[in-house]
């Protein structure tokens, strides 16, 4: 079997999802270039561009804190162009301590460069519901 760039790119993305699922934020951070960006494309308290691997971990840590650890990003489908772009249809669900919950299908578009994530663009499925959840 031949390992392709597409296989490697998908493996990087899967490793990040696995790290989050296991609460391993050190491994998650190490999947990113130090100057990577994550653009949460929604007008809510977590929206905007998060810069650097530490900034990205801070964004995720805040998401986990606000949901008391219930945040669950689950990849449903992964597509790649074999040239560093990986699109992931993701089901993201969580509850807040006050009883609010959401279950949203989102698209995460990863750019992989030299075996690490260079950028992520996060497109939410239901912006109004996501904004209300994070309010």
Coordinates of C-alpha atoms in Angstrom, one line a residue:
X1 CA 0.0 0.0 0.0
X2 CA 1.3 3.5 -0.9
X3 CA 0.8 6.3 1.6
X4 CA -0.2 9.5 -0.2
X5 CA -0.2 13.1 0.8
X6 CA -3.9 12.8 1.0
X7 CA -3.6 10.0 3.6
X8 CA -1.0 12.0 5.6
X9 CA -3.2 15.1 5.6
X10 CA -6.3 13.2 6.7
X11 CA -4.2 11.5 9.4
X12 CA -3.1 14.9 10.8
X13 CA -6.8 16.0 11.0
X14 CA -8.0 12.8 12.5
X15 CA -5.2 13.0 15.2
X16 CA -6.5 16.4 16.2
X17 CA -10.1 15.2 16.6
X18 CA -8.8 12.2 18.6
X19 CA -6.7 14.4 20.8
X20 CA -9.7 16.6 21.6
X21 CA -11.9 13.5 22.3
X22 CA -9.4 12.4 24.8
X23 CA -8.8 15.8 26.4
X24 CA -5.2 15.8 25.2
X25 CA -4.7 19.5 24.4
X26 CA -0.9 19.2 24.3
X27 CA -1.1 16.7 21.4
X28 CA -3.9 18.9 19.8
X29 CA -1.6 22.0 20.0
X30 CA 1.3 20.1 18.5
X31 CA -0.8 19.4 15.4
X32 CA -0.6 23.1 14.5
X33 CA 2.2 25.3 13.2
X34 CA 3.1 27.8 16.0
X35 CA 1.7 30.7 13.9
X36 CA -1.4 28.9 12.7
X37 CA -4.9 30.5 12.6
X38 CA -8.4 29.3 13.3
X39 CA -11.2 31.4 12.0
X40 CA -14.5 30.8 13.8
X41 CA -16.8 32.4 11.2
X42 CA -19.7 33.4 13.4
X43 CA -20.8 36.5 15.2
X44 CA -20.6 35.2 18.7
X45 CA -18.4 35.5 21.8
X46 CA -15.9 33.0 20.3
X47 CA -16.0 34.4 16.8
X48 CA -13.1 35.7 14.8
X49 CA -9.6 34.7 14.1
X50 CA -7.6 32.9 16.8
X51 CA -3.9 33.2 16.2
X52 CA -1.0 30.9 17.1
X53 CA -1.2 27.3 18.4
X54 CA -1.5 28.7 22.0
X55 CA -4.4 31.0 20.9
X56 CA -6.1 28.1 19.2
X57 CA -5.8 26.0 22.4
X58 CA -7.1 29.0 24.4
X59 CA -10.2 29.2 22.1
X60 CA -10.8 25.4 22.5
X61 CA -10.2 25.6 26.3
X62 CA -12.8 28.4 26.6
X63 CA -15.3 26.4 24.6
X64 CA -14.7 23.4 26.8
X65 CA -15.0 25.6 30.0
X66 CA -18.3 27.2 28.9
X67 CA -19.8 23.8 28.2
X68 CA -18.5 22.2 31.4
X69 CA -16.6 19.6 29.3
X70 CA -19.6 18.5 27.1
X71 CA -18.3 19.9 23.8
X72 CA -18.1 17.0 21.3
X73 CA -16.8 17.6 17.8
X74 CA -17.3 14.5 15.7
X75 CA -16.1 14.2 12.1
X76 CA -18.8 12.8 9.9
X77 CA -17.1 13.0 6.5
X78 CA -13.6 13.9 5.5
X79 CA -12.7 15.0 2.0
X80 CA -9.2 16.1 0.7
X81 CA -7.8 17.5 -2.5
X82 CA -4.5 15.7 -1.9
X83 CA -2.7 19.0 -1.9
X84 CA -3.1 20.2 1.6
X85 CA -6.8 21.1 1.8
X86 CA -9.0 18.9 4.0
X87 CA -12.8 19.6 4.5
X88 CA -14.5 17.9 7.4
X89 CA -18.3 17.8 7.8
X90 CA -18.4 17.9 11.6
X91 CA -21.2 17.4 14.1
X92 CA -20.6 19.7 17.1
X93 CA -22.8 19.3 20.1
X94 CA -22.6 20.6 23.7
X95 CA -24.7 21.7 26.6
X96 CA -24.3 24.7 28.9
X97 CA -24.7 24.5 32.7
X98 CA -27.8 26.6 32.4
X99 CA -29.5 23.9 30.2
X100 CA -28.9 25.4 26.8
X101 CA -27.8 22.9 24.2
X102 CA -26.9 22.8 20.5
X103 CA -26.2 20.1 17.9
X104 CA -24.9 21.7 14.7
X105 CA -23.4 20.4 11.5
X106 CA -20.4 22.5 10.6
X107 CA -17.7 22.5 8.0
X108 CA -14.1 22.8 9.1
X109 CA -11.7 23.5 6.3
X110 CA -8.1 22.7 7.2
X111 CA -5.0 23.7 5.4
X112 CA -2.1 21.3 6.1
X113 CA 1.5 22.2 5.4
X114 CA 4.5 20.0 6.1
X115 CA 2.4 17.6 8.3
X116 CA 0.9 20.2 10.5
X117 CA -2.2 22.5 10.4
X118 CA -1.5 25.9 9.0
X119 CA -5.1 27.2 9.2
X120 CA -8.7 26.2 9.9
X121 CA -11.8 28.0 8.7
X122 CA -14.9 27.0 10.7
X123 CA -18.3 27.5 9.0
X124 CA -21.2 27.0 11.3
X125 CA -24.4 25.4 10.0
X126 CA -27.0 27.5 12.0
X127 CA -25.4 30.8 12.9
X128 CA -28.4 32.1 14.9
X129 CA -28.6 29.0 17.1
X130 CA -24.8 28.9 17.6
X131 CA -24.7 32.6 18.6
X132 CA -27.6 32.1 21.1
X133 CA -25.8 29.0 22.5
X134 CA -22.5 31.0 23.2
X135 CA -24.3 34.2 24.4

